[in-house]
PDB file of N, CA and C and ligand atoms in Angstrom:
ATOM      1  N   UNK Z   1     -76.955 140.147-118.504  1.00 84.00           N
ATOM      2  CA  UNK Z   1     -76.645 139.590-119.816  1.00 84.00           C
ATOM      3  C   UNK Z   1     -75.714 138.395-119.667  1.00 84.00           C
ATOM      4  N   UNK Z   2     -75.686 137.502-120.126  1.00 91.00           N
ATOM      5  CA  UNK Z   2     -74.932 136.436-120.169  1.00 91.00           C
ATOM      6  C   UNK Z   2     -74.507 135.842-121.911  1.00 91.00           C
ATOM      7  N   UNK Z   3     -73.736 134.795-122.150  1.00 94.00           N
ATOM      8  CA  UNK Z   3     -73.295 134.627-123.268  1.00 94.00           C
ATOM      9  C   UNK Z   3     -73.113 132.869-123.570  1.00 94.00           C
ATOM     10  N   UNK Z   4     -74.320 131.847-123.835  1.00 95.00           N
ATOM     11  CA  UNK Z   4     -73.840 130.765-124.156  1.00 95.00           C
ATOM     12  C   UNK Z   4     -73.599 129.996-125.375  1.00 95.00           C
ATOM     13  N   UNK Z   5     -73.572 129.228-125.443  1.00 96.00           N
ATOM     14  CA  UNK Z   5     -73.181 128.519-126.895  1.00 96.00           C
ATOM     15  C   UNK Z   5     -73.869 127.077-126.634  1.00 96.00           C
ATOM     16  N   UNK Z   6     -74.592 127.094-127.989  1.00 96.00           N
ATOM     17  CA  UNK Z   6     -75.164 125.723-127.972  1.00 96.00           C
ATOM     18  C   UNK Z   6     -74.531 124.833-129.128  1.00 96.00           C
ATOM     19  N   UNK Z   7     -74.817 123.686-129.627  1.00 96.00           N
ATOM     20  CA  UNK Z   7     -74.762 123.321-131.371  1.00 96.00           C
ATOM     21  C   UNK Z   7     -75.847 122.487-131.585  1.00 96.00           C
ATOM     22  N   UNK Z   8     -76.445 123.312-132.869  1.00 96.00           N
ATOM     23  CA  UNK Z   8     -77.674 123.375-133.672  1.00 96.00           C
ATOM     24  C   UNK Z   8     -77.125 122.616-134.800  1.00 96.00           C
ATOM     25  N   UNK Z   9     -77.953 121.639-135.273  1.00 96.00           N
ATOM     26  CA  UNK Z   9     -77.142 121.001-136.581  1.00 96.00           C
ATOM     27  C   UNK Z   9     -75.970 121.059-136.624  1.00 96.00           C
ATOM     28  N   UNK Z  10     -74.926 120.330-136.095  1.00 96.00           N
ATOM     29  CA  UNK Z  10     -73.270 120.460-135.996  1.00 96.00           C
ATOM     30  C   UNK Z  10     -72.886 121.892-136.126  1.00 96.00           C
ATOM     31  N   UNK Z  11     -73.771 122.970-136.242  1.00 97.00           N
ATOM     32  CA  UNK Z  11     -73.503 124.279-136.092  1.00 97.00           C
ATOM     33  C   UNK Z  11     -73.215 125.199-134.549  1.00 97.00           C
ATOM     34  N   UNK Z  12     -71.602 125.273-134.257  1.00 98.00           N
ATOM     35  CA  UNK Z  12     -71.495 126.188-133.083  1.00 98.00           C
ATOM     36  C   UNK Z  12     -72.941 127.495-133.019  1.00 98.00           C
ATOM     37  N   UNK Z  13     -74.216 127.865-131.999  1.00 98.00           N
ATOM     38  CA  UNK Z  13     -74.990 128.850-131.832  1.00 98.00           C
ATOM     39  C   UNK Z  13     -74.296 129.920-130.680  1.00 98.00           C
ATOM     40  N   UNK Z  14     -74.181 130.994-131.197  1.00 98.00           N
ATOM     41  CA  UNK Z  14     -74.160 131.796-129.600  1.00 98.00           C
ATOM     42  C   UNK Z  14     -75.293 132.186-129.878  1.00 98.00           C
ATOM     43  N   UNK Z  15     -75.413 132.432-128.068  1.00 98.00           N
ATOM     44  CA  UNK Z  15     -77.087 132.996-127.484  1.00 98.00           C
ATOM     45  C   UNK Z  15     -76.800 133.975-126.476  1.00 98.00           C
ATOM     46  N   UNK Z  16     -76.987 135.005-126.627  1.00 98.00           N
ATOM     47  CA  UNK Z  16     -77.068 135.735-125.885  1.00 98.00           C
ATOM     48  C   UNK Z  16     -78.013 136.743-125.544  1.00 98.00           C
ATOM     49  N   UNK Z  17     -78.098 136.497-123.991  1.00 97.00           N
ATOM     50  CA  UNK Z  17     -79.422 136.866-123.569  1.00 97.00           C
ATOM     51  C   UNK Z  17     -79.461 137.954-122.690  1.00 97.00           C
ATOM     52  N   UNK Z  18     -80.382 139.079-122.704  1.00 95.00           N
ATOM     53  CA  UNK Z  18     -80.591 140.081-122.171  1.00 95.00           C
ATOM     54  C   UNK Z  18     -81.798 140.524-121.866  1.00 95.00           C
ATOM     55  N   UNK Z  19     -82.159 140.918-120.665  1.00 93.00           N
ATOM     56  CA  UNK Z  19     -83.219 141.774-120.164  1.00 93.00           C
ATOM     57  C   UNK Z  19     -84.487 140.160-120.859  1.00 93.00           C
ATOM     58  N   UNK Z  20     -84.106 139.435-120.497  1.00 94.00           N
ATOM     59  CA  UNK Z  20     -85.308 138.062-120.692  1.00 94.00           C
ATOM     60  C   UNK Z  20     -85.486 138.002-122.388  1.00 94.00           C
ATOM     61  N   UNK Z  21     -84.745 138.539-123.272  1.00 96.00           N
ATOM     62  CA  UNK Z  21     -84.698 138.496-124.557  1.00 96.00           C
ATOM     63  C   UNK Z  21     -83.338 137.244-124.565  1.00 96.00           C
ATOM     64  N   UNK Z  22     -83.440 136.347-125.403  1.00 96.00           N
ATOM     65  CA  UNK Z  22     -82.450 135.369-126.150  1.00 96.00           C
ATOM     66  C   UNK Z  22     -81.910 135.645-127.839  1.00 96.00           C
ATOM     67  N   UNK Z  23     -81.182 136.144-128.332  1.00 98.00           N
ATOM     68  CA  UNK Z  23     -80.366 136.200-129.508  1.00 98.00           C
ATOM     69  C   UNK Z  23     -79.697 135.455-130.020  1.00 98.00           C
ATOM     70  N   UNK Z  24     -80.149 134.852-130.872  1.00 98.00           N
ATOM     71  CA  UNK Z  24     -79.400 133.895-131.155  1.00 98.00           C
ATOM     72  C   UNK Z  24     -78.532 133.746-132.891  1.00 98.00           C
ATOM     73  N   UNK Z  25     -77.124 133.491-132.962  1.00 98.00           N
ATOM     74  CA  UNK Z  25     -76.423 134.032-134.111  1.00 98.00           C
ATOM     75  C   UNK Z  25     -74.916 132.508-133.890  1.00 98.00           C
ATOM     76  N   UNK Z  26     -75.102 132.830-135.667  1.00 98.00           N
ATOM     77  CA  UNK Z  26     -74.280 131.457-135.638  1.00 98.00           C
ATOM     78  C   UNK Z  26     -72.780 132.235-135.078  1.00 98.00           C
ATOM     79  N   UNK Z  27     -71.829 131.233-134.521  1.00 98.00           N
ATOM     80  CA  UNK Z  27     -71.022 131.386-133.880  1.00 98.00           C
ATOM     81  C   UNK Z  27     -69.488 131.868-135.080  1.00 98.00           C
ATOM     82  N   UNK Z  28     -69.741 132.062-136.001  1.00 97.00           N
ATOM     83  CA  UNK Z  28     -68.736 132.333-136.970  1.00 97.00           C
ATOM     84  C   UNK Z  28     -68.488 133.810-137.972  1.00 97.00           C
ATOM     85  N   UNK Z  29     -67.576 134.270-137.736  1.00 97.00           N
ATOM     86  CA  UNK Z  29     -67.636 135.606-138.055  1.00 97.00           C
ATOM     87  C   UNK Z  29     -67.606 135.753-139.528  1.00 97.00           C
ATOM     88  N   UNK Z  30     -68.468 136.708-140.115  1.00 96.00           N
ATOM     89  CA  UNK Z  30     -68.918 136.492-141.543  1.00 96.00           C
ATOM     90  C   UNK Z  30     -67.816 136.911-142.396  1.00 96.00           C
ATOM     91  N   UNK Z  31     -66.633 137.695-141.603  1.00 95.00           N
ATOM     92  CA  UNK Z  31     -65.756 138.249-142.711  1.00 95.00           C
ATOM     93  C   UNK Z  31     -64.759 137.177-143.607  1.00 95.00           C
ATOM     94  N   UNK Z  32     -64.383 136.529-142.332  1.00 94.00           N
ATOM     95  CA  UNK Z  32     -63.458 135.457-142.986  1.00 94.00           C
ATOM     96  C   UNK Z  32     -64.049 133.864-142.154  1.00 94.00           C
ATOM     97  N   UNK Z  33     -65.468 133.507-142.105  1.00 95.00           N
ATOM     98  CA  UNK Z  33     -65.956 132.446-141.596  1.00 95.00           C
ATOM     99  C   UNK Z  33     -65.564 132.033-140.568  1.00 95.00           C
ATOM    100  N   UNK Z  34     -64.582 132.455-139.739  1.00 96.00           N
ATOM    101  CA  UNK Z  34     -63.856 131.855-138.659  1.00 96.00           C
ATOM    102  C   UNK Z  34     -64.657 132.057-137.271  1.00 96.00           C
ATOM    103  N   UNK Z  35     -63.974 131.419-136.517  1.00 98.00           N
ATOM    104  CA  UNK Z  35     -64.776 130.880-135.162  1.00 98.00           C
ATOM    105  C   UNK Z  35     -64.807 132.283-134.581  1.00 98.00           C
ATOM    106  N   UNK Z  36     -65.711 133.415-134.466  1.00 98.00           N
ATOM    107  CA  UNK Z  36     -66.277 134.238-133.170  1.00 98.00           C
ATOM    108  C   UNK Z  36     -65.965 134.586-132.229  1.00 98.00           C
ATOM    109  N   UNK Z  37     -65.915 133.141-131.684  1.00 98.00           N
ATOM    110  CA  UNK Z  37     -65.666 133.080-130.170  1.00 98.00           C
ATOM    111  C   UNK Z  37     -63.981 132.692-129.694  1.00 98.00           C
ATOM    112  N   UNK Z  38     -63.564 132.677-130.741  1.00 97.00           N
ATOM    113  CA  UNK Z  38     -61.984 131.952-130.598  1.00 97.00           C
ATOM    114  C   UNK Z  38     -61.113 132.772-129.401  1.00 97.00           C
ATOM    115  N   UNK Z  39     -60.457 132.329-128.674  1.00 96.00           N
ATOM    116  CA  UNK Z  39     -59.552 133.266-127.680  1.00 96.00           C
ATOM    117  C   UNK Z  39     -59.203 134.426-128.291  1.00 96.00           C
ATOM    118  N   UNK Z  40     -59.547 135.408-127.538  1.00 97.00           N
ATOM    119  CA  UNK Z  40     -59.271 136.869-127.659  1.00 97.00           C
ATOM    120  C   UNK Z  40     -60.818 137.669-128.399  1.00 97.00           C
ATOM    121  N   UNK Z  41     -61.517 137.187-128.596  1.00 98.00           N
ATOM    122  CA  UNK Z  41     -62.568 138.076-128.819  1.00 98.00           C
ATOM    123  C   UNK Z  41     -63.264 138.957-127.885  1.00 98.00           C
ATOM    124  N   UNK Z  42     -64.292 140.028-127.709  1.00 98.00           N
ATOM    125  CA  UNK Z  42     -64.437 140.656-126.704  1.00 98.00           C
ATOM    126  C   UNK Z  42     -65.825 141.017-126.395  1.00 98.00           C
ATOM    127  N   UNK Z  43     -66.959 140.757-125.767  1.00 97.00           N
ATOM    128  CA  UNK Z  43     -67.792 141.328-125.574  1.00 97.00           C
ATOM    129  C   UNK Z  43     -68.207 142.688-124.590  1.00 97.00           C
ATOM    130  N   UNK Z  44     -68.936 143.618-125.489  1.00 97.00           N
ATOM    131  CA  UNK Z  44     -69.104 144.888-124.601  1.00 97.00           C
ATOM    132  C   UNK Z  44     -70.152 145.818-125.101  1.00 97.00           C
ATOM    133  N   UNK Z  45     -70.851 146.069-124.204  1.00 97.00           N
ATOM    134  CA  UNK Z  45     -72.070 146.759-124.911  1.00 97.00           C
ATOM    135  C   UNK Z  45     -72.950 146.068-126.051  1.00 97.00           C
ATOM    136  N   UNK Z  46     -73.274 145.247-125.492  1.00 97.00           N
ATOM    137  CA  UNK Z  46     -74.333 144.357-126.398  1.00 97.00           C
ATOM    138  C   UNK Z  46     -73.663 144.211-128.296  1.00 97.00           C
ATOM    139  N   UNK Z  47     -72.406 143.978-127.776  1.00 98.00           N
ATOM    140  CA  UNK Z  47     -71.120 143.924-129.027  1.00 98.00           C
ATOM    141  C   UNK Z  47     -70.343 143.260-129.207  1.00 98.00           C
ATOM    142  N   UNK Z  48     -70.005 142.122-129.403  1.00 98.00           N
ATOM    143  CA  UNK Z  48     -68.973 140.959-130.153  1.00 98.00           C
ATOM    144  C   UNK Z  48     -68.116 141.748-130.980  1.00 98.00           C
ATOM    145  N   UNK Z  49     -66.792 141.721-130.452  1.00 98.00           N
ATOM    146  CA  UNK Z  49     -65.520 141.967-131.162  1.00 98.00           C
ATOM    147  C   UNK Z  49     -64.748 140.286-131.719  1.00 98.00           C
ATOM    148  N   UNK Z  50     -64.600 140.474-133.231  1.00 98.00           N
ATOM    149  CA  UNK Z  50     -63.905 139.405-133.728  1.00 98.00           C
ATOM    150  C   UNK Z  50     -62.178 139.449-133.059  1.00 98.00           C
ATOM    151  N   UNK Z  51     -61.950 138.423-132.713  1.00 98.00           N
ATOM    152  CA  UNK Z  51     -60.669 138.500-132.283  1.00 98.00           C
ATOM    153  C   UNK Z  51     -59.519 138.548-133.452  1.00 98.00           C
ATOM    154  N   UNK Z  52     -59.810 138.229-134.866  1.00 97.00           N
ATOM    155  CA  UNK Z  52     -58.992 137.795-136.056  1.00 97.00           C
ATOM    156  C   UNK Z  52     -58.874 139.604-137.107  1.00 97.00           C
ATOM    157  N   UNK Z  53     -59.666 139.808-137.179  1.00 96.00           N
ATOM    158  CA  UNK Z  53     -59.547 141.899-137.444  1.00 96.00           C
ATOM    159  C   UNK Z  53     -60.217 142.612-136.891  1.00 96.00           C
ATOM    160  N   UNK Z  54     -60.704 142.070-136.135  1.00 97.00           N
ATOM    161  CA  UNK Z  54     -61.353 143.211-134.518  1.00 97.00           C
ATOM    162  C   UNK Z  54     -62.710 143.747-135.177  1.00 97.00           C
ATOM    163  N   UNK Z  55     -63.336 143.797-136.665  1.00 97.00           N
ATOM    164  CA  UNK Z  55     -64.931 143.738-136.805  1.00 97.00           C
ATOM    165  C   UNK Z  55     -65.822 143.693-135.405  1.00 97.00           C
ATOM    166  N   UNK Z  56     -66.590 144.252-135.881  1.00 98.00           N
ATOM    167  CA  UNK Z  56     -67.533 144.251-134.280  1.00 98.00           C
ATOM    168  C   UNK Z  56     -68.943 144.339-134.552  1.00 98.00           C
ATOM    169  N   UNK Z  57     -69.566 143.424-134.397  1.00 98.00           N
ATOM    170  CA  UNK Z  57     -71.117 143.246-134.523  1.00 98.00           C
ATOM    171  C   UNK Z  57     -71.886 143.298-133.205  1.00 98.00           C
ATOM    172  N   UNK Z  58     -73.464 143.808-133.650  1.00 98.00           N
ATOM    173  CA  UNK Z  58     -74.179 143.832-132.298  1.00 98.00           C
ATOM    174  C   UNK Z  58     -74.769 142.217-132.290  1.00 98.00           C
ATOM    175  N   UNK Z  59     -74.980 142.027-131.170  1.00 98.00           N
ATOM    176  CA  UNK Z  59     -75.576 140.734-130.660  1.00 98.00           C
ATOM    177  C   UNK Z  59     -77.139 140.853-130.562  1.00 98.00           C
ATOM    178  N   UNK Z  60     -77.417 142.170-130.539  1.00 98.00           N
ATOM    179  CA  UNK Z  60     -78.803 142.238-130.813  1.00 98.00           C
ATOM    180  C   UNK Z  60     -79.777 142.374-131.803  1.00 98.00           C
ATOM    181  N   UNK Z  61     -79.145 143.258-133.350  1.00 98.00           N
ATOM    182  CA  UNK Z  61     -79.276 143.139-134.392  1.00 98.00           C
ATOM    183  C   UNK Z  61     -78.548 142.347-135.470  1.00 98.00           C
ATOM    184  N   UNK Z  62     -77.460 141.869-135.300  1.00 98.00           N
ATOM    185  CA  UNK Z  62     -76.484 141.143-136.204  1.00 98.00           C
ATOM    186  C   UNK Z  62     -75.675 142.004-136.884  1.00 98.00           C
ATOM    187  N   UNK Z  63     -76.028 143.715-136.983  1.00 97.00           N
ATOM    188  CA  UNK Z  63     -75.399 144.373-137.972  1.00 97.00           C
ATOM    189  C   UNK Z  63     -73.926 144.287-137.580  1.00 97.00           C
ATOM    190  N   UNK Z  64     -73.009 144.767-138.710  1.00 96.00           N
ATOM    191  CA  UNK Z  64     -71.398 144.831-138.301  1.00 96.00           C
ATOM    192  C   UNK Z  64     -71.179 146.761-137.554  1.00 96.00           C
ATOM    193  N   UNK Z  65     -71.030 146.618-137.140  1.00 96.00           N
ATOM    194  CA  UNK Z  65     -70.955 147.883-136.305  1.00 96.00           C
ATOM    195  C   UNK Z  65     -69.585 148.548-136.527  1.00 96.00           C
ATOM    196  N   UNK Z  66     -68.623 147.943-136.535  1.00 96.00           N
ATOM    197  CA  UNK Z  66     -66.896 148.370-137.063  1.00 96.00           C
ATOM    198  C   UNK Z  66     -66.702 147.140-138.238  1.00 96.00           C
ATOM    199  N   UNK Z  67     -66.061 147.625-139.035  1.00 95.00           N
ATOM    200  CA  UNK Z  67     -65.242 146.855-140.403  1.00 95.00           C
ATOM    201  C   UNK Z  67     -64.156 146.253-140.016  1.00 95.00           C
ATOM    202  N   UNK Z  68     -63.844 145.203-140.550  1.00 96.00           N
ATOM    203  CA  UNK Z  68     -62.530 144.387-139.802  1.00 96.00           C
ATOM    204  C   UNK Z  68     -61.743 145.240-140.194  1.00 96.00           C
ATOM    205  N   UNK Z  69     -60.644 145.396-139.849  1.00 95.00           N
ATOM    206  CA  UNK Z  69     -58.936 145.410-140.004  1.00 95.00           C
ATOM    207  C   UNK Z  69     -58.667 144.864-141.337  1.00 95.00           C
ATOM    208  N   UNK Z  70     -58.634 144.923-142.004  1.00 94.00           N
ATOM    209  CA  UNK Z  70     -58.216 143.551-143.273  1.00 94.00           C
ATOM    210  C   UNK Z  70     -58.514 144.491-144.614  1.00 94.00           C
ATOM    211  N   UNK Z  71     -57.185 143.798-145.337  1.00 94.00           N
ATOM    212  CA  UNK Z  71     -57.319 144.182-146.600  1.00 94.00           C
ATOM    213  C   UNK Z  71     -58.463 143.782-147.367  1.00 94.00           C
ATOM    214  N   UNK Z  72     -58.969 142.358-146.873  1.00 92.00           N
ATOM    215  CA  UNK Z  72     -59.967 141.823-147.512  1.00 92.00           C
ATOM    216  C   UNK Z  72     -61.575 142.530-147.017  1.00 92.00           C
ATOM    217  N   UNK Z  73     -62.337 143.032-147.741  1.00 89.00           N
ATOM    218  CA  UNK Z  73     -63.885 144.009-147.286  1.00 89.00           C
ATOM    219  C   UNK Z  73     -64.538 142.148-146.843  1.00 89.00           C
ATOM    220  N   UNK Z  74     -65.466 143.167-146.023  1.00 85.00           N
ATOM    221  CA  UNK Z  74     -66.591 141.767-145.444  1.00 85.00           C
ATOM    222  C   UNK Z  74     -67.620 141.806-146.503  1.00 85.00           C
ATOM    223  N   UNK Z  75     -68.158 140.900-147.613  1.00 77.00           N
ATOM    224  CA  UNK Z  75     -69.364 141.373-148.299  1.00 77.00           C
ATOM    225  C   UNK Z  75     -70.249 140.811-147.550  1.00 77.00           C
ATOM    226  N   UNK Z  76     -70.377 140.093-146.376  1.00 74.00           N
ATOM    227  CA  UNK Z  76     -71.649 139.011-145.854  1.00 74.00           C
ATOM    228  C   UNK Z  76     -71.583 139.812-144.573  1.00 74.00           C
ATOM    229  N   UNK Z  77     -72.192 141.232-144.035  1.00 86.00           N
ATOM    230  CA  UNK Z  77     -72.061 141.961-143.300  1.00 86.00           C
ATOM    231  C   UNK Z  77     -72.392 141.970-142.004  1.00 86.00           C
ATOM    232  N   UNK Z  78     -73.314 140.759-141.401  1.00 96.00           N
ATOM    233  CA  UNK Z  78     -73.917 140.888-140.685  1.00 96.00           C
ATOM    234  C   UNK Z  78     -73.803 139.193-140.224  1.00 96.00           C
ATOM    235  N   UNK Z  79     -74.252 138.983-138.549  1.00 98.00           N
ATOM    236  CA  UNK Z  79     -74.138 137.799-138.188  1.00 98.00           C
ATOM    237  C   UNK Z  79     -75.159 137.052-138.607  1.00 98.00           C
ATOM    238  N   UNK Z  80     -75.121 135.678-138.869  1.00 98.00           N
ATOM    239  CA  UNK Z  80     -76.649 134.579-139.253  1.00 98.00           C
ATOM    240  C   UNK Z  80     -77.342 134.062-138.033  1.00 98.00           C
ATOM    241  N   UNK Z  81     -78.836 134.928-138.624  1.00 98.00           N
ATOM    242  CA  UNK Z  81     -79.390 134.447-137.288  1.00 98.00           C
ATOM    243  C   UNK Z  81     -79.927 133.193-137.247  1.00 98.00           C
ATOM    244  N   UNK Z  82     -80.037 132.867-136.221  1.00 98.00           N
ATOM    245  CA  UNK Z  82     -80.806 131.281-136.087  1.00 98.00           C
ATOM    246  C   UNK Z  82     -82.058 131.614-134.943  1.00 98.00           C
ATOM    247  N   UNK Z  83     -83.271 130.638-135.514  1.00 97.00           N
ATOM    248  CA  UNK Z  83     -84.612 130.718-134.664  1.00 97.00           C
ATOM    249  C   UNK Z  83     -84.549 129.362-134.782  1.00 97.00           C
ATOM    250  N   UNK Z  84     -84.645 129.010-133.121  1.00 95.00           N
ATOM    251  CA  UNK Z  84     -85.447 127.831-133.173  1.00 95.00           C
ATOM    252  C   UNK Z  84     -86.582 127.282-132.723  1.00 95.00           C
ATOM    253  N   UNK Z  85     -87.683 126.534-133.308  1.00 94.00           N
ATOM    254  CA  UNK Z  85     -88.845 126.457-133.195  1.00 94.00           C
ATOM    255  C   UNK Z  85     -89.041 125.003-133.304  1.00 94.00           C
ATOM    256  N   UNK Z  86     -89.906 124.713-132.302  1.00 93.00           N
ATOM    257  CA  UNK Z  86     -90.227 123.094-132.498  1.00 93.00           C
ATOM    258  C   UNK Z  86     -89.200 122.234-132.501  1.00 93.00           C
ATOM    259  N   UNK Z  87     -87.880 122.523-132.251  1.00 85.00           N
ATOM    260  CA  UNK Z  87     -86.946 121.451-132.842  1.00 85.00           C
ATOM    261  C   UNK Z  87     -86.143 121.912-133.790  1.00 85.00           C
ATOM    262  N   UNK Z  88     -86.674 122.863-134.799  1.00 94.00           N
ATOM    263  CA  UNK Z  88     -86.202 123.043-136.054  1.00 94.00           C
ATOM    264  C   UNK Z  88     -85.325 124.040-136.469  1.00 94.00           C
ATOM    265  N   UNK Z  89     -84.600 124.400-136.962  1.00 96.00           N
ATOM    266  CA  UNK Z  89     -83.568 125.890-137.309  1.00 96.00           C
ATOM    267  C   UNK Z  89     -84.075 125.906-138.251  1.00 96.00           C
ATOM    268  N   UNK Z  90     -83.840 127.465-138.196  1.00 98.00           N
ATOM    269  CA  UNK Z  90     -83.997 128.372-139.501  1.00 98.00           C
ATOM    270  C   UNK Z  90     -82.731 129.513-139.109  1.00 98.00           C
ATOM    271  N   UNK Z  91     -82.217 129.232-140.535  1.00 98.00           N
ATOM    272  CA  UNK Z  91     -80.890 130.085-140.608  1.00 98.00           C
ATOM    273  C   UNK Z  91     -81.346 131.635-141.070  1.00 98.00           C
ATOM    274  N   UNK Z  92     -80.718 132.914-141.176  1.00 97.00           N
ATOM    275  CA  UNK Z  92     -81.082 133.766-141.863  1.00 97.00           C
ATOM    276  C   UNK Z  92     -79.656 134.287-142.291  1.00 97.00           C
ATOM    277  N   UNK Z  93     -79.493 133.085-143.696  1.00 95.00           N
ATOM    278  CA  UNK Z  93     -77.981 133.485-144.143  1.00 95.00           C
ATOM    279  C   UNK Z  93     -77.579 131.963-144.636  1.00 95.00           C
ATOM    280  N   UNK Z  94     -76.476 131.704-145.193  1.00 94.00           N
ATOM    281  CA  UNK Z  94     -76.018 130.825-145.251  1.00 94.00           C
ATOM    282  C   UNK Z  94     -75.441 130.064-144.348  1.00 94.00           C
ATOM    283  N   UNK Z  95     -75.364 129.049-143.277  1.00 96.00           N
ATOM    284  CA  UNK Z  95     -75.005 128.900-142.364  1.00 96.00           C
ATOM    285  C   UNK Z  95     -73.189 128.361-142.422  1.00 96.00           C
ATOM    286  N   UNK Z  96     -72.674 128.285-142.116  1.00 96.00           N
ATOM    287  CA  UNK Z  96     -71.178 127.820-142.483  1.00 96.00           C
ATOM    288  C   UNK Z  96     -70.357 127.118-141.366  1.00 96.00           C
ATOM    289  N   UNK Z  97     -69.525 126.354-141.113  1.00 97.00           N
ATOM    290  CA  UNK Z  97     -68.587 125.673-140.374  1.00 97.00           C
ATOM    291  C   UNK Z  97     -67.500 126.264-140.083  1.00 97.00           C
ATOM    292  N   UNK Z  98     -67.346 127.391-138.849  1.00 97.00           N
ATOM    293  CA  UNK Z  98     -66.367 128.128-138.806  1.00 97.00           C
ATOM    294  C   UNK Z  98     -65.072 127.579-138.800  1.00 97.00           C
ATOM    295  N   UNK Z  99     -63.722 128.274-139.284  1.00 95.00           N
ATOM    296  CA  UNK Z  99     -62.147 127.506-138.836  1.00 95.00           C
ATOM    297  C   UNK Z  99     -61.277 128.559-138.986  1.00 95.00           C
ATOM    298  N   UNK Z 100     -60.746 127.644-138.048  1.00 93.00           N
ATOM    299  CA  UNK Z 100     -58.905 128.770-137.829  1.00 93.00           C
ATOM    300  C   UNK Z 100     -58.309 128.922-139.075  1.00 93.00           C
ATOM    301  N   UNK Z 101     -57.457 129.631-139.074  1.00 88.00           N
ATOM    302  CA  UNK Z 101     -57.119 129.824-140.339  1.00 88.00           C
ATOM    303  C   UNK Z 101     -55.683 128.288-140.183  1.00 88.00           C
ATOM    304  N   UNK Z 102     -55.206 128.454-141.591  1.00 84.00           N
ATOM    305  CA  UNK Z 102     -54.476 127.275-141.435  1.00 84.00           C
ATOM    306  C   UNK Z 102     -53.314 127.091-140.733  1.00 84.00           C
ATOM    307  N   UNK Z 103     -52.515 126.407-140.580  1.00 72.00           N
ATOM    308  CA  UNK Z 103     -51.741 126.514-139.587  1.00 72.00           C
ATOM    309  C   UNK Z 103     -51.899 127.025-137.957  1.00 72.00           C
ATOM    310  N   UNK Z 104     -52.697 127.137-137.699  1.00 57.00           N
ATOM    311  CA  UNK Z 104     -53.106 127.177-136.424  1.00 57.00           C
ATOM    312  C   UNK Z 104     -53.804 126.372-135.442  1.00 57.00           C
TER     313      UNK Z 104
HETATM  314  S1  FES M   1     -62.469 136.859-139.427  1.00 75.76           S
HETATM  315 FE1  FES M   1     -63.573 138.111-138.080  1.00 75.76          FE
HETATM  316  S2  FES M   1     -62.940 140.092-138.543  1.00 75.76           S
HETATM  317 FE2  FES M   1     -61.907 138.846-139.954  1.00 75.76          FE
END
């Protein structure tokens, strides 16, 4: 398994690939839009841990697998997938511009 990152339409992609399968999911965590991949996040067992309330989604289905930490609930539960074909994306979700929170 390995873990890269491309950008699709100014959109950070992670891809992660297993057993000759590619997954591909926008790079921003749906609870609070923020960057995914930001220092301290964790991959394990075909599982992305958010580094910002520790939420944990699979990389293979998108579902959220643990609920963040946070007073605030996730209503957008799951990661956005991206297919690309010909050139072209297709989002499955709203796609968004992840960021740190402020001051950081
Ligand atoms: S921003 Fe990812 S769990 Fe809150």
């Amino acid at each position: 398994m390995s873990l890269g990152v491309l950008e699709v339409d100014g959109y950070p992609v992670m891809v992660y690939r297993k057993g000759g399968i590619e997954y591909m999911w926008l790079a921003g965590c749906p609870h609070k839009k923020r960057p995914i991949l930001a220092d301290g996040h964790k991959i394990f067992d075909d599982k992305i841990e958010c580094p910002f309330h520790r939420a944990v989604f699979s990389l293979v289905t998108g579902e959220m697998v643990i609920p963040p930490d946070s007073k605030t609930p996730c209503s957008m539960c799951r990661l956005i997938k991206v297919e690309l074909k010909e050139g072209r994306a297709t989002y499955y979700g709203e796609p968004f511009f992840p960021e740190l929170p402020k001051g950081k």
